[in-house]
Amino acid sequence: MGFIMSTGEMSTGHTVLGCQTTDKTVITLFIILILLCLVAVVGNGFIIITLGMKWLLRRTLSAHNKLLISLAASRFCLQCVVIGKNIYVFLNPTSFPYNPVMQLLNLMWDFLTAATIWFCSLLGFFYCVKIATLTHSVFVWLKYRLPGWVPWMLLSAVGMSSLTSILCFIGNYMIYQNYARSGHQPWNATGNSLRHSFEKFYFLSIKIIMWTIPTVIFSVFMSLLLVSLVRHMRKTFLALSELRDVWAQAHFKALLPLLSFIVLFISCFLTLVLSSASSTPYQEFRYWMWQVVIHLCSVIHPIVILFSNPVLRVVMKRGCC
């Protein structure tokens, strides 16, 4: 996932108009970032093509694969936007962060980032309901109802993501209008005060609220799933002592993708929140370091999906052969 475009990405006290980024460390991080994004584009593109072809050939797709292809599509588009945005920022490090070009990039980034977080949360909810061995009547009822709800869940996620992007776009537009009325002088006192207020209170509050809701949902249901799996493992080991090693390996292989999904999602959420709370100029080392860390998380998960999903793994092996 990309950096928070609308949360104070330029520090007014450290930016000099006309200065260009020439630091070799920054250039190296920029190249690493673009390579990471390209790897994510390829991985998510492979998931989209594989599941899309299956959908076209069979005229149907399971609820789980619908969530996977939606997540892959949002990540694919997000990485393309991030590549374009960071190329623009790298070539124009001192540009006003709320100009029309950045407003368009902000709008797409805010929507796709929120959609990706919501799709991850829905995928975690789906895993919990379908895999957990909980015997409560609510979970038994959800197991049968959930597949039919997936399209509506995806539409709801798109609606919440649209709300996030619209609210952020309104703030971006107001800042740019104030900048235009001031005669295109981005560092005047009034403009700085308005921009800092929006960045500190408006943008940060919206993003934290809109990101925290799906993250809490994800954390609750994934915790229930882990508790259920641990209990199931204990019962299995006690009942089948002679096959303990075989069952331990099977459970470990099943838990590894799940644990990696949880760790990567929480890590990505935390890095997004921390980066949105910081005000770092485009040409500084910290900005590009944040970018690399965030996108490193987004690159690993598609690879985990490719090796853990049976359908994708078979197609990938055939392609290698």
PDB file of C-alpha atoms in Angstrom:
ATOM      1  CA  MET A   1       0.000   0.000   0.000  1.00  0.00           C
ATOM      2  CA  GLY A   2       1.122   3.480  -0.704  1.00  0.00           C
ATOM      3  CA  PHE A   3       1.910   6.455   1.406  1.00  0.00           C
ATOM      4  CA  ILE A   4      -0.849   8.736   2.705  1.00  0.00           C
ATOM      5  CA  MET A   5      -0.951  11.430   0.068  1.00  0.00           C
ATOM      6  CA  SER A   6      -3.219  13.817   1.886  1.00  0.00           C
ATOM      7  CA  THR A   7      -1.611  13.840   5.312  1.00  0.00           C
ATOM      8  CA  GLY A   8       1.093  16.430   5.324  1.00  0.00           C
ATOM      9  CA  GLU A   9       3.632  14.983   2.964  1.00  0.00           C
ATOM     10  CA  MET A  10       5.535  18.238   2.719  1.00  0.00           C
ATOM     11  CA  SER A  11       7.035  20.044   5.658  1.00  0.00           C
ATOM     12  CA  THR A  12       6.862  23.775   5.214  1.00  0.00           C
ATOM     13  CA  GLY A  13       9.995  24.539   7.170  1.00  0.00           C
ATOM     14  CA  HIS A  14      12.311  22.220   5.262  1.00  0.00           C
ATOM     15  CA  THR A  15      11.329  22.606   1.608  1.00  0.00           C
ATOM     16  CA  VAL A  16      12.990  25.005  -0.801  1.00  0.00           C
ATOM     17  CA  LEU A  17      11.286  25.690  -4.103  1.00  0.00           C
ATOM     18  CA  GLY A  18      13.308  24.640  -7.123  1.00  0.00           C
ATOM     19  CA  CYS A  19      15.394  22.054  -5.224  1.00  0.00           C
ATOM     20  CA  GLN A  20      15.632  18.651  -6.923  1.00  0.00           C
ATOM     21  CA  THR A  21      16.287  15.282  -5.330  1.00  0.00           C
ATOM     22  CA  THR A  22      19.840  14.135  -6.054  1.00  0.00           C
ATOM     23  CA  ASP A  23      20.685  12.064  -2.968  1.00  0.00           C
ATOM     24  CA  LYS A  24      21.975   8.643  -4.035  1.00  0.00           C
ATOM     25  CA  THR A  25      20.264   6.959  -1.079  1.00  0.00           C
ATOM     26  CA  VAL A  26      16.916   8.414  -2.099  1.00  0.00           C
ATOM     27  CA  ILE A  27      17.470   7.309  -5.702  1.00  0.00           C
ATOM     28  CA  THR A  28      18.289   3.791  -4.493  1.00  0.00           C
ATOM     29  CA  LEU A  29      15.142   3.646  -2.360  1.00  0.00           C
ATOM     30  CA  PHE A  30      13.089   4.951  -5.281  1.00  0.00           C
ATOM     31  CA  ILE A  31      14.384   2.151  -7.519  1.00  0.00           C
ATOM     32  CA  ILE A  32      13.708  -0.460  -4.809  1.00  0.00           C
ATOM     33  CA  LEU A  33      10.187   0.910  -4.360  1.00  0.00           C
ATOM     34  CA  ILE A  34       9.403   0.708  -8.084  1.00  0.00           C
ATOM     35  CA  LEU A  35      10.746  -2.860  -8.243  1.00  0.00           C
ATOM     36  CA  LEU A  36       8.614  -3.883  -5.251  1.00  0.00           C
ATOM     37  CA  CYS A  37       5.537  -2.367  -6.871  1.00  0.00           C
ATOM     38  CA  LEU A  38       6.257  -4.175 -10.140  1.00  0.00           C
ATOM     39  CA  VAL A  39       6.567  -7.502  -8.297  1.00  0.00           C
ATOM     40  CA  ALA A  40       3.213  -6.813  -6.598  1.00  0.00           C
ATOM     41  CA  VAL A  41       1.646  -5.907  -9.965  1.00  0.00           C
ATOM     42  CA  VAL A  42       2.848  -9.193 -11.487  1.00  0.00           C
ATOM     43  CA  GLY A  43       1.710 -11.290  -8.518  1.00  0.00           C
ATOM     44  CA  ASN A  44      -1.733  -9.717  -8.281  1.00  0.00           C
ATOM     45  CA  GLY A  45      -2.090  -9.719 -12.067  1.00  0.00           C
ATOM     46  CA  PHE A  46      -1.434 -13.466 -12.106  1.00  0.00           C
ATOM     47  CA  ILE A  47      -4.165 -14.006  -9.497  1.00  0.00           C
ATOM     48  CA  ILE A  48      -6.617 -11.887 -11.494  1.00  0.00           C
ATOM     49  CA  ILE A  49      -5.907 -13.685 -14.778  1.00  0.00           C
ATOM     50  CA  THR A  50      -6.056 -17.182 -13.260  1.00  0.00           C
ATOM     51  CA  LEU A  51      -9.273 -16.689 -11.306  1.00  0.00           C
ATOM     52  CA  GLY A  52     -10.774 -14.593 -14.104  1.00  0.00           C
ATOM     53  CA  MET A  53     -10.206 -17.361 -16.655  1.00  0.00           C
ATOM     54  CA  LYS A  54     -11.729 -19.876 -14.265  1.00  0.00           C
ATOM     55  CA  TRP A  55     -14.733 -17.591 -13.844  1.00  0.00           C
ATOM     56  CA  LEU A  56     -15.194 -17.258 -17.610  1.00  0.00           C
ATOM     57  CA  LEU A  57     -14.795 -20.978 -18.325  1.00  0.00           C
ATOM     58  CA  ARG A  58     -17.033 -22.273 -15.536  1.00  0.00           C
ATOM     59  CA  ARG A  59     -19.437 -19.312 -15.463  1.00  0.00           C
ATOM     60  CA  THR A  60     -19.188 -19.384 -11.675  1.00  0.00           C
ATOM     61  CA  LEU A  61     -16.692 -18.627  -8.943  1.00  0.00           C
ATOM     62  CA  SER A  62     -16.671 -19.626  -5.293  1.00  0.00           C
ATOM     63  CA  ALA A  63     -17.255 -16.980  -2.638  1.00  0.00           C
ATOM     64  CA  HIS A  64     -13.676 -17.344  -1.419  1.00  0.00           C
ATOM     65  CA  ASN A  65     -12.249 -16.773  -4.903  1.00  0.00           C
ATOM     66  CA  LYS A  66     -14.537 -13.775  -5.408  1.00  0.00           C
ATOM     67  CA  LEU A  67     -12.950 -12.176  -2.354  1.00  0.00           C
ATOM     68  CA  LEU A  68      -9.466 -13.109  -3.580  1.00  0.00           C
ATOM     69  CA  ILE A  69      -9.954 -11.668  -7.064  1.00  0.00           C
ATOM     70  CA  SER A  70     -11.468  -8.477  -5.605  1.00  0.00           C
ATOM     71  CA  LEU A  71      -8.498  -8.080  -3.261  1.00  0.00           C
ATOM     72  CA  ALA A  72      -6.026  -8.774  -6.072  1.00  0.00           C
ATOM     73  CA  ALA A  73      -7.766  -6.283  -8.386  1.00  0.00           C
ATOM     74  CA  SER A  74      -7.710  -3.508  -5.783  1.00  0.00           C
ATOM     75  CA  ARG A  75      -4.045  -4.161  -5.042  1.00  0.00           C
ATOM     76  CA  PHE A  76      -3.168  -4.298  -8.735  1.00  0.00           C
ATOM     77  CA  CYS A  77      -4.769  -0.909  -9.373  1.00  0.00           C
ATOM     78  CA  LEU A  78      -3.306   0.510  -6.159  1.00  0.00           C
ATOM     79  CA  GLN A  79       0.241  -0.468  -7.132  1.00  0.00           C
ATOM     80  CA  CYS A  80      -0.201   1.149 -10.550  1.00  0.00           C
ATOM     81  CA  VAL A  81      -1.356   4.373  -8.888  1.00  0.00           C
ATOM     82  CA  VAL A  82       1.544   4.233  -6.421  1.00  0.00           C
ATOM     83  CA  ILE A  83       4.054   3.805  -9.259  1.00  0.00           C
ATOM     84  CA  GLY A  84       2.624   6.798 -11.117  1.00  0.00           C
ATOM     85  CA  LYS A  85       2.414   8.917  -7.990  1.00  0.00           C
ATOM     86  CA  ASN A  86       5.957   8.232  -6.836  1.00  0.00           C
ATOM     87  CA  ILE A  87       7.420   8.821 -10.286  1.00  0.00           C
ATOM     88  CA  TYR A  88       5.635  12.182 -10.317  1.00  0.00           C
ATOM     89  CA  VAL A  89       6.862  12.997  -6.795  1.00  0.00           C
ATOM     90  CA  PHE A  90      10.418  11.900  -7.597  1.00  0.00           C
ATOM     91  CA  LEU A  91      10.545  14.149 -10.662  1.00  0.00           C
ATOM     92  CA  ASN A  92       8.735  17.031  -8.916  1.00  0.00           C
ATOM     93  CA  PRO A  93       9.794  16.812  -5.245  1.00  0.00           C
ATOM     94  CA  THR A  94       8.899  20.449  -4.472  1.00  0.00           C
ATOM     95  CA  SER A  95       5.493  20.539  -6.160  1.00  0.00           C
ATOM     96  CA  PHE A  96       2.530  21.699  -4.078  1.00  0.00           C
ATOM     97  CA  PRO A  97       1.066  18.497  -2.524  1.00  0.00           C
ATOM     98  CA  TYR A  98      -2.534  19.520  -3.282  1.00  0.00           C
ATOM     99  CA  ASN A  99      -2.264  20.584  -6.916  1.00  0.00           C
ATOM    100  CA  PRO A 100      -4.772  19.123  -9.434  1.00  0.00           C
ATOM    101  CA  VAL A 101      -2.487  16.227 -10.384  1.00  0.00           C
ATOM    102  CA  MET A 102      -1.987  15.263  -6.751  1.00  0.00           C
ATOM    103  CA  GLN A 103      -5.700  15.655  -6.067  1.00  0.00           C
ATOM    104  CA  LEU A 104      -6.458  13.052  -8.726  1.00  0.00           C
ATOM    105  CA  LEU A 105      -3.760  10.724  -7.410  1.00  0.00           C
ATOM    106  CA  ASN A 106      -4.997  11.268  -3.853  1.00  0.00           C
ATOM    107  CA  LEU A 107      -8.560  10.411  -4.833  1.00  0.00           C
ATOM    108  CA  MET A 108      -7.573   7.119  -6.463  1.00  0.00           C
ATOM    109  CA  TRP A 109      -5.118   6.232  -3.723  1.00  0.00           C
ATOM    110  CA  ASP A 110      -7.556   6.911  -0.879  1.00  0.00           C
ATOM    111  CA  PHE A 111     -10.264   4.806  -2.524  1.00  0.00           C
ATOM    112  CA  LEU A 112      -8.010   1.866  -3.425  1.00  0.00           C
ATOM    113  CA  THR A 113      -6.251   1.810  -0.063  1.00  0.00           C
ATOM    114  CA  ALA A 114      -9.532   1.776   1.854  1.00  0.00           C
ATOM    115  CA  ALA A 115     -10.936  -0.873  -0.510  1.00  0.00           C
ATOM    116  CA  THR A 116      -7.864  -3.073  -0.017  1.00  0.00           C
ATOM    117  CA  ILE A 117      -8.153  -2.844   3.765  1.00  0.00           C
ATOM    118  CA  TRP A 118     -11.866  -3.670   3.638  1.00  0.00           C
ATOM    119  CA  PHE A 119     -11.343  -6.624   1.279  1.00  0.00           C
ATOM    120  CA  CYS A 120      -8.630  -8.000   3.586  1.00  0.00           C
ATOM    121  CA  SER A 121     -11.004  -7.630   6.521  1.00  0.00           C
ATOM    122  CA  LEU A 122     -13.805  -9.433   4.662  1.00  0.00           C
ATOM    123  CA  LEU A 123     -11.407 -12.212   3.679  1.00  0.00           C
ATOM    124  CA  GLY A 124     -10.431 -12.657   7.332  1.00  0.00           C
ATOM    125  CA  PHE A 125     -14.106 -12.731   8.332  1.00  0.00           C
ATOM    126  CA  PHE A 126     -14.779 -15.353   5.635  1.00  0.00           C
ATOM    127  CA  TYR A 127     -11.869 -17.523   6.822  1.00  0.00           C
ATOM    128  CA  CYS A 128     -13.145 -17.408  10.391  1.00  0.00           C
ATOM    129  CA  VAL A 129     -16.714 -18.382   9.555  1.00  0.00           C
ATOM    130  CA  LYS A 130     -15.806 -21.153   7.087  1.00  0.00           C
ATOM    131  CA  ILE A 131     -12.782 -22.678   8.863  1.00  0.00           C
ATOM    132  CA  ALA A 132     -13.421 -22.197  12.585  1.00  0.00           C
ATOM    133  CA  THR A 133     -14.803 -25.230  14.402  1.00  0.00           C
ATOM    134  CA  LEU A 134     -16.981 -23.156  16.708  1.00  0.00           C
ATOM    135  CA  THR A 135     -20.328 -24.807  17.446  1.00  0.00           C
ATOM    136  CA  HIS A 136     -22.288 -21.712  18.407  1.00  0.00           C
ATOM    137  CA  SER A 137     -25.609 -21.470  16.556  1.00  0.00           C
ATOM    138  CA  VAL A 138     -24.675 -18.081  15.085  1.00  0.00           C
ATOM    139  CA  PHE A 139     -21.580 -19.517  13.391  1.00  0.00           C
ATOM    140  CA  VAL A 140     -23.484 -22.540  12.111  1.00  0.00           C
ATOM    141  CA  TRP A 141     -26.077 -20.178  10.630  1.00  0.00           C
ATOM    142  CA  LEU A 142     -23.390 -17.948   9.107  1.00  0.00           C
ATOM    143  CA  LYS A 143     -21.660 -20.904   7.400  1.00  0.00           C
ATOM    144  CA  TYR A 144     -24.717 -21.425   5.210  1.00  0.00           C
ATOM    145  CA  ARG A 145     -25.621 -17.770   4.712  1.00  0.00           C
ATOM    146  CA  LEU A 146     -22.208 -16.237   4.120  1.00  0.00           C
ATOM    147  CA  PRO A 147     -21.546 -17.315   0.482  1.00  0.00           C
ATOM    148  CA  GLY A 148     -24.704 -15.531  -0.666  1.00  0.00           C
ATOM    149  CA  TRP A 149     -23.713 -12.395   1.213  1.00  0.00           C
ATOM    150  CA  VAL A 150     -20.270 -12.004  -0.403  1.00  0.00           C
ATOM    151  CA  PRO A 151     -21.405  -9.794  -3.359  1.00  0.00           C
ATOM    152  CA  TRP A 152     -23.257  -7.470  -0.970  1.00  0.00           C
ATOM    153  CA  MET A 153     -20.276  -7.398   1.374  1.00  0.00           C
ATOM    154  CA  LEU A 154     -18.033  -6.364  -1.519  1.00  0.00           C
ATOM    155  CA  LEU A 155     -20.468  -3.631  -2.559  1.00  0.00           C
ATOM    156  CA  SER A 156     -20.593  -2.354   1.025  1.00  0.00           C
ATOM    157  CA  ALA A 157     -16.785  -2.237   1.108  1.00  0.00           C
ATOM    158  CA  VAL A 158     -16.756  -0.245  -2.133  1.00  0.00           C
ATOM    159  CA  GLY A 159     -19.314   2.158  -0.651  1.00  0.00           C
ATOM    160  CA  MET A 160     -17.276   2.735   2.520  1.00  0.00           C
ATOM    161  CA  SER A 161     -14.125   3.223   0.450  1.00  0.00           C
ATOM    162  CA  SER A 162     -15.915   5.738  -1.765  1.00  0.00           C
ATOM    163  CA  LEU A 163     -17.024   7.659   1.329  1.00  0.00           C
ATOM    164  CA  THR A 164     -13.430   7.812   2.566  1.00  0.00           C
ATOM    165  CA  SER A 165     -12.071   9.059  -0.752  1.00  0.00           C
ATOM    166  CA  ILE A 166     -14.822  11.684  -1.147  1.00  0.00           C
ATOM    167  CA  LEU A 167     -14.259  13.101   2.337  1.00  0.00           C
ATOM    168  CA  CYS A 168     -10.517  13.321   1.721  1.00  0.00           C
ATOM    169  CA  PHE A 169     -11.041  14.852  -1.717  1.00  0.00           C
ATOM    170  CA  ILE A 170     -13.189  17.614  -0.191  1.00  0.00           C
ATOM    171  CA  GLY A 171     -10.338  18.504   2.180  1.00  0.00           C
ATOM    172  CA  ASN A 172      -7.771  18.409  -0.650  1.00  0.00           C
ATOM    173  CA  TYR A 173      -9.945  20.679  -2.784  1.00  0.00           C
ATOM    174  CA  MET A 174     -10.455  23.205   0.018  1.00  0.00           C
ATOM    175  CA  ILE A 175      -6.709  23.433   0.631  1.00  0.00           C
ATOM    176  CA  TYR A 176      -6.021  23.934  -3.073  1.00  0.00           C
ATOM    177  CA  GLN A 177      -8.700  26.627  -3.343  1.00  0.00           C
ATOM    178  CA  ASN A 178      -7.087  28.494  -0.463  1.00  0.00           C
ATOM    179  CA  TYR A 179      -3.713  28.078  -2.196  1.00  0.00           C
ATOM    180  CA  ALA A 180      -5.140  29.462  -5.458  1.00  0.00           C
ATOM    181  CA  ARG A 181      -6.735  32.468  -3.714  1.00  0.00           C
ATOM    182  CA  SER A 182      -3.422  33.294  -2.046  1.00  0.00           C
ATOM    183  CA  GLY A 183      -1.802  33.836  -5.445  1.00  0.00           C
ATOM    184  CA  HIS A 184      -0.061  30.430  -5.588  1.00  0.00           C
ATOM    185  CA  GLN A 185       2.156  31.155  -2.598  1.00  0.00           C
ATOM    186  CA  PRO A 186       2.148  27.816  -0.755  1.00  0.00           C
ATOM    187  CA  TRP A 187       4.188  28.914   2.221  1.00  0.00           C
ATOM    188  CA  ASN A 188       2.220  31.907   3.480  1.00  0.00           C
ATOM    189  CA  ALA A 189       1.185  31.823   7.143  1.00  0.00           C
ATOM    190  CA  THR A 190      -2.569  31.548   6.533  1.00  0.00           C
ATOM    191  CA  GLY A 191      -2.181  28.723   4.037  1.00  0.00           C
ATOM    192  CA  ASN A 192       0.193  26.856   6.310  1.00  0.00           C
ATOM    193  CA  SER A 193      -2.168  27.148   9.253  1.00  0.00           C
ATOM    194  CA  LEU A 194      -5.141  25.844   7.252  1.00  0.00           C
ATOM    195  CA  ARG A 195      -3.157  23.019   5.724  1.00  0.00           C
ATOM    196  CA  HIS A 196      -1.638  21.901   9.014  1.00  0.00           C
ATOM    197  CA  SER A 197      -5.060  21.933  10.663  1.00  0.00           C
ATOM    198  CA  PHE A 198      -6.533  19.779   7.927  1.00  0.00           C
ATOM    199  CA  GLU A 199      -3.575  17.401   7.981  1.00  0.00           C
ATOM    200  CA  LYS A 200      -3.508  17.026  11.751  1.00  0.00           C
ATOM    201  CA  PHE A 201      -7.213  16.825  12.521  1.00  0.00           C
ATOM    202  CA  TYR A 202      -9.312  16.262   9.385  1.00  0.00           C
ATOM    203  CA  PHE A 203      -7.315  13.855   7.185  1.00  0.00           C
ATOM    204  CA  LEU A 204      -5.745  11.920  10.032  1.00  0.00           C
ATOM    205  CA  SER A 205      -9.058  11.492  11.860  1.00  0.00           C
ATOM    206  CA  ILE A 206     -10.894  10.294   8.742  1.00  0.00           C
ATOM    207  CA  LYS A 207      -8.218   7.793   7.773  1.00  0.00           C
ATOM    208  CA  ILE A 208      -7.704   6.371  11.248  1.00  0.00           C
ATOM    209  CA  ILE A 209     -11.459   5.925  11.768  1.00  0.00           C
ATOM    210  CA  MET A 210     -12.059   4.415   8.323  1.00  0.00           C
ATOM    211  CA  TRP A 211      -9.054   2.123   8.599  1.00  0.00           C
ATOM    212  CA  THR A 212      -9.628   1.108  12.221  1.00  0.00           C
ATOM    213  CA  ILE A 213     -13.178  -0.189  11.681  1.00  0.00           C
ATOM    214  CA  PRO A 214     -12.201  -2.983   9.226  1.00  0.00           C
ATOM    215  CA  THR A 215      -8.993  -3.645  11.176  1.00  0.00           C
ATOM    216  CA  VAL A 216     -10.956  -4.260  14.383  1.00  0.00           C
ATOM    217  CA  ILE A 217     -13.324  -6.585  12.493  1.00  0.00           C
ATOM    218  CA  PHE A 218     -10.329  -8.425  11.045  1.00  0.00           C
ATOM    219  CA  SER A 219      -8.583  -8.727  14.421  1.00  0.00           C
ATOM    220  CA  VAL A 220     -11.662 -10.019  16.269  1.00  0.00           C
ATOM    221  CA  PHE A 221     -12.550 -12.739  13.775  1.00  0.00           C
ATOM    222  CA  MET A 222      -8.967 -13.828  13.145  1.00  0.00           C
ATOM    223  CA  SER A 223      -8.457 -14.140  16.916  1.00  0.00           C
ATOM    224  CA  LEU A 224     -11.550 -16.355  17.105  1.00  0.00           C
ATOM    225  CA  LEU A 225     -10.203 -18.438  14.231  1.00  0.00           C
ATOM    226  CA  LEU A 226      -6.806 -18.908  15.882  1.00  0.00           C
ATOM    227  CA  VAL A 227      -8.397 -19.897  19.204  1.00  0.00           C
ATOM    228  CA  SER A 228     -10.605 -22.397  17.385  1.00  0.00           C
ATOM    229  CA  LEU A 229      -7.685 -23.915  15.479  1.00  0.00           C
ATOM    230  CA  VAL A 230      -5.522 -24.211  18.605  1.00  0.00           C
ATOM    231  CA  ARG A 231      -8.321 -26.033  20.445  1.00  0.00           C
ATOM    232  CA  HIS A 232      -8.851 -28.318  17.480  1.00  0.00           C
ATOM    233  CA  MET A 233      -5.138 -29.115  17.330  1.00  0.00           C
ATOM    234  CA  ARG A 234      -5.069 -30.060  21.008  1.00  0.00           C
ATOM    235  CA  LYS A 235      -8.025 -32.408  20.620  1.00  0.00           C
ATOM    236  CA  THR A 236      -6.503 -33.976  17.525  1.00  0.00           C
ATOM    237  CA  PHE A 237      -3.126 -34.589  19.165  1.00  0.00           C
ATOM    238  CA  LEU A 238      -4.730 -36.186  22.217  1.00  0.00           C
ATOM    239  CA  ALA A 239      -6.976 -38.457  20.161  1.00  0.00           C
ATOM    240  CA  LEU A 240      -4.390 -39.552  17.577  1.00  0.00           C
ATOM    241  CA  SER A 241      -1.108 -39.887  19.447  1.00  0.00           C
ATOM    242  CA  GLU A 242       0.352 -42.337  16.897  1.00  0.00           C
ATOM    243  CA  LEU A 243      -0.160 -39.857  14.034  1.00  0.00           C
ATOM    244  CA  ARG A 244       0.905 -36.813  15.994  1.00  0.00           C
ATOM    245  CA  ASP A 245       3.864 -35.887  13.775  1.00  0.00           C
ATOM    246  CA  VAL A 246       1.824 -36.121  10.584  1.00  0.00           C
ATOM    247  CA  TRP A 247      -1.014 -34.049  11.985  1.00  0.00           C
ATOM    248  CA  ALA A 248       1.421 -31.491  13.422  1.00  0.00           C
ATOM    249  CA  GLN A 249       2.944 -30.947   9.985  1.00  0.00           C
ATOM    250  CA  ALA A 250      -0.490 -30.641   8.371  1.00  0.00           C
ATOM    251  CA  HIS A 251      -1.672 -28.082  10.921  1.00  0.00           C
ATOM    252  CA  PHE A 252       1.567 -26.134  10.640  1.00  0.00           C
ATOM    253  CA  LYS A 253       1.179 -25.883   6.860  1.00  0.00           C
ATOM    254  CA  ALA A 254      -2.402 -24.692   7.344  1.00  0.00           C
ATOM    255  CA  LEU A 255      -1.512 -22.153  10.024  1.00  0.00           C
ATOM    256  CA  LEU A 256       1.527 -20.644   8.287  1.00  0.00           C
ATOM    257  CA  PRO A 257      -0.395 -18.751   5.529  1.00  0.00           C
ATOM    258  CA  LEU A 258      -2.963 -17.649   8.098  1.00  0.00           C
ATOM    259  CA  LEU A 259      -0.362 -16.295  10.514  1.00  0.00           C
ATOM    260  CA  SER A 260       1.517 -14.551   7.708  1.00  0.00           C
ATOM    261  CA  PHE A 261      -1.763 -12.931   6.578  1.00  0.00           C
ATOM    262  CA  ILE A 262      -2.387 -11.621  10.101  1.00  0.00           C
ATOM    263  CA  VAL A 263       1.153 -10.332  10.622  1.00  0.00           C
ATOM    264  CA  LEU A 264       1.311  -8.624   7.217  1.00  0.00           C
ATOM    265  CA  PHE A 265      -2.110  -6.997   7.598  1.00  0.00           C
ATOM    266  CA  ILE A 266      -1.387  -5.617  11.083  1.00  0.00           C
ATOM    267  CA  SER A 267       2.106  -4.476  10.030  1.00  0.00           C
ATOM    268  CA  CYS A 268       0.720  -2.682   6.999  1.00  0.00           C
ATOM    269  CA  PHE A 269      -1.993  -1.005   9.080  1.00  0.00           C
ATOM    270  CA  LEU A 270       0.510   0.224  11.665  1.00  0.00           C
ATOM    271  CA  THR A 271       2.951   1.563   9.062  1.00  0.00           C
ATOM    272  CA  LEU A 272       0.123   3.394   7.290  1.00  0.00           C
ATOM    273  CA  VAL A 273      -1.025   5.025  10.523  1.00  0.00           C
ATOM    274  CA  LEU A 274       2.512   6.016  11.526  1.00  0.00           C
ATOM    275  CA  SER A 275       3.317   7.406   8.092  1.00  0.00           C
ATOM    276  CA  SER A 276       0.078   9.384   7.977  1.00  0.00           C
ATOM    277  CA  ALA A 277       0.904  10.947  11.354  1.00  0.00           C
ATOM    278  CA  SER A 278       4.324  12.154  10.164  1.00  0.00           C
ATOM    279  CA  SER A 279       5.013  15.216   8.014  1.00  0.00           C
ATOM    280  CA  THR A 280       7.915  14.306   5.756  1.00  0.00           C
ATOM    281  CA  PRO A 281       8.998  16.193   2.611  1.00  0.00           C
ATOM    282  CA  TYR A 282       9.137  14.191  -0.602  1.00  0.00           C
ATOM    283  CA  GLN A 283      12.892  14.579  -1.005  1.00  0.00           C
ATOM    284  CA  GLU A 284      13.778  13.302   2.460  1.00  0.00           C
ATOM    285  CA  PHE A 285      15.126   9.832   3.205  1.00  0.00           C
ATOM    286  CA  ARG A 286      12.333   9.047   5.709  1.00  0.00           C
ATOM    287  CA  TYR A 287       9.572   9.461   3.137  1.00  0.00           C
ATOM    288  CA  TRP A 288      11.066   6.895   0.765  1.00  0.00           C
ATOM    289  CA  MET A 289      11.958   4.560   3.618  1.00  0.00           C
ATOM    290  CA  TRP A 290       8.311   4.550   4.705  1.00  0.00           C
ATOM    291  CA  GLN A 291       7.311   3.784   1.123  1.00  0.00           C
ATOM    292  CA  VAL A 292       9.628   0.779   0.893  1.00  0.00           C
ATOM    293  CA  VAL A 293       8.501  -0.656   4.244  1.00  0.00           C
ATOM    294  CA  ILE A 294       4.811  -0.302   3.397  1.00  0.00           C
ATOM    295  CA  HIS A 295       5.126  -1.893  -0.029  1.00  0.00           C
ATOM    296  CA  LEU A 296       7.321  -4.701   1.227  1.00  0.00           C
ATOM    297  CA  CYS A 297       4.273  -5.902   3.197  1.00  0.00           C
ATOM    298  CA  SER A 298       2.038  -5.630   0.135  1.00  0.00           C
ATOM    299  CA  VAL A 299       4.470  -7.654  -2.003  1.00  0.00           C
ATOM    300  CA  ILE A 300       4.802 -10.627   0.356  1.00  0.00           C
ATOM    301  CA  HIS A 301       1.090 -11.440   0.761  1.00  0.00           C
ATOM    302  CA  PRO A 302       0.306 -12.101  -2.950  1.00  0.00           C
ATOM    303  CA  ILE A 303       3.269 -14.498  -2.985  1.00  0.00           C
ATOM    304  CA  VAL A 304       1.858 -16.275   0.081  1.00  0.00           C
ATOM    305  CA  ILE A 305      -1.526 -16.544  -1.661  1.00  0.00           C
ATOM    306  CA  LEU A 306       0.078 -17.986  -4.796  1.00  0.00           C
ATOM    307  CA  PHE A 307       1.795 -20.770  -2.837  1.00  0.00           C
ATOM    308  CA  SER A 308      -1.088 -21.505  -0.432  1.00  0.00           C
ATOM    309  CA  ASN A 309      -4.081 -21.488  -2.808  1.00  0.00           C
ATOM    310  CA  PRO A 310      -4.427 -24.924  -4.522  1.00  0.00           C
ATOM    311  CA  VAL A 311      -5.834 -23.560  -7.793  1.00  0.00           C
ATOM    312  CA  LEU A 312      -3.183 -20.860  -8.151  1.00  0.00           C
ATOM    313  CA  ARG A 313      -0.407 -23.239  -7.137  1.00  0.00           C
ATOM    314  CA  VAL A 314      -1.371 -25.787  -9.801  1.00  0.00           C
ATOM    315  CA  VAL A 315      -1.550 -23.134 -12.529  1.00  0.00           C
ATOM    316  CA  MET A 316       1.794 -21.702 -11.447  1.00  0.00           C
ATOM    317  CA  LYS A 317       3.442 -25.152 -11.579  1.00  0.00           C
ATOM    318  CA  ARG A 318       2.015 -25.778 -15.047  1.00  0.00           C
ATOM    319  CA  GLY A 319       3.317 -22.413 -16.203  1.00  0.00           C
ATOM    320  CA  CYS A 320       6.790 -23.200 -14.844  1.00  0.00           C
ATOM    321  CA  CYS A 321       6.789 -26.577 -16.607  1.00  0.00           C
TER     322      CYS A 321
END
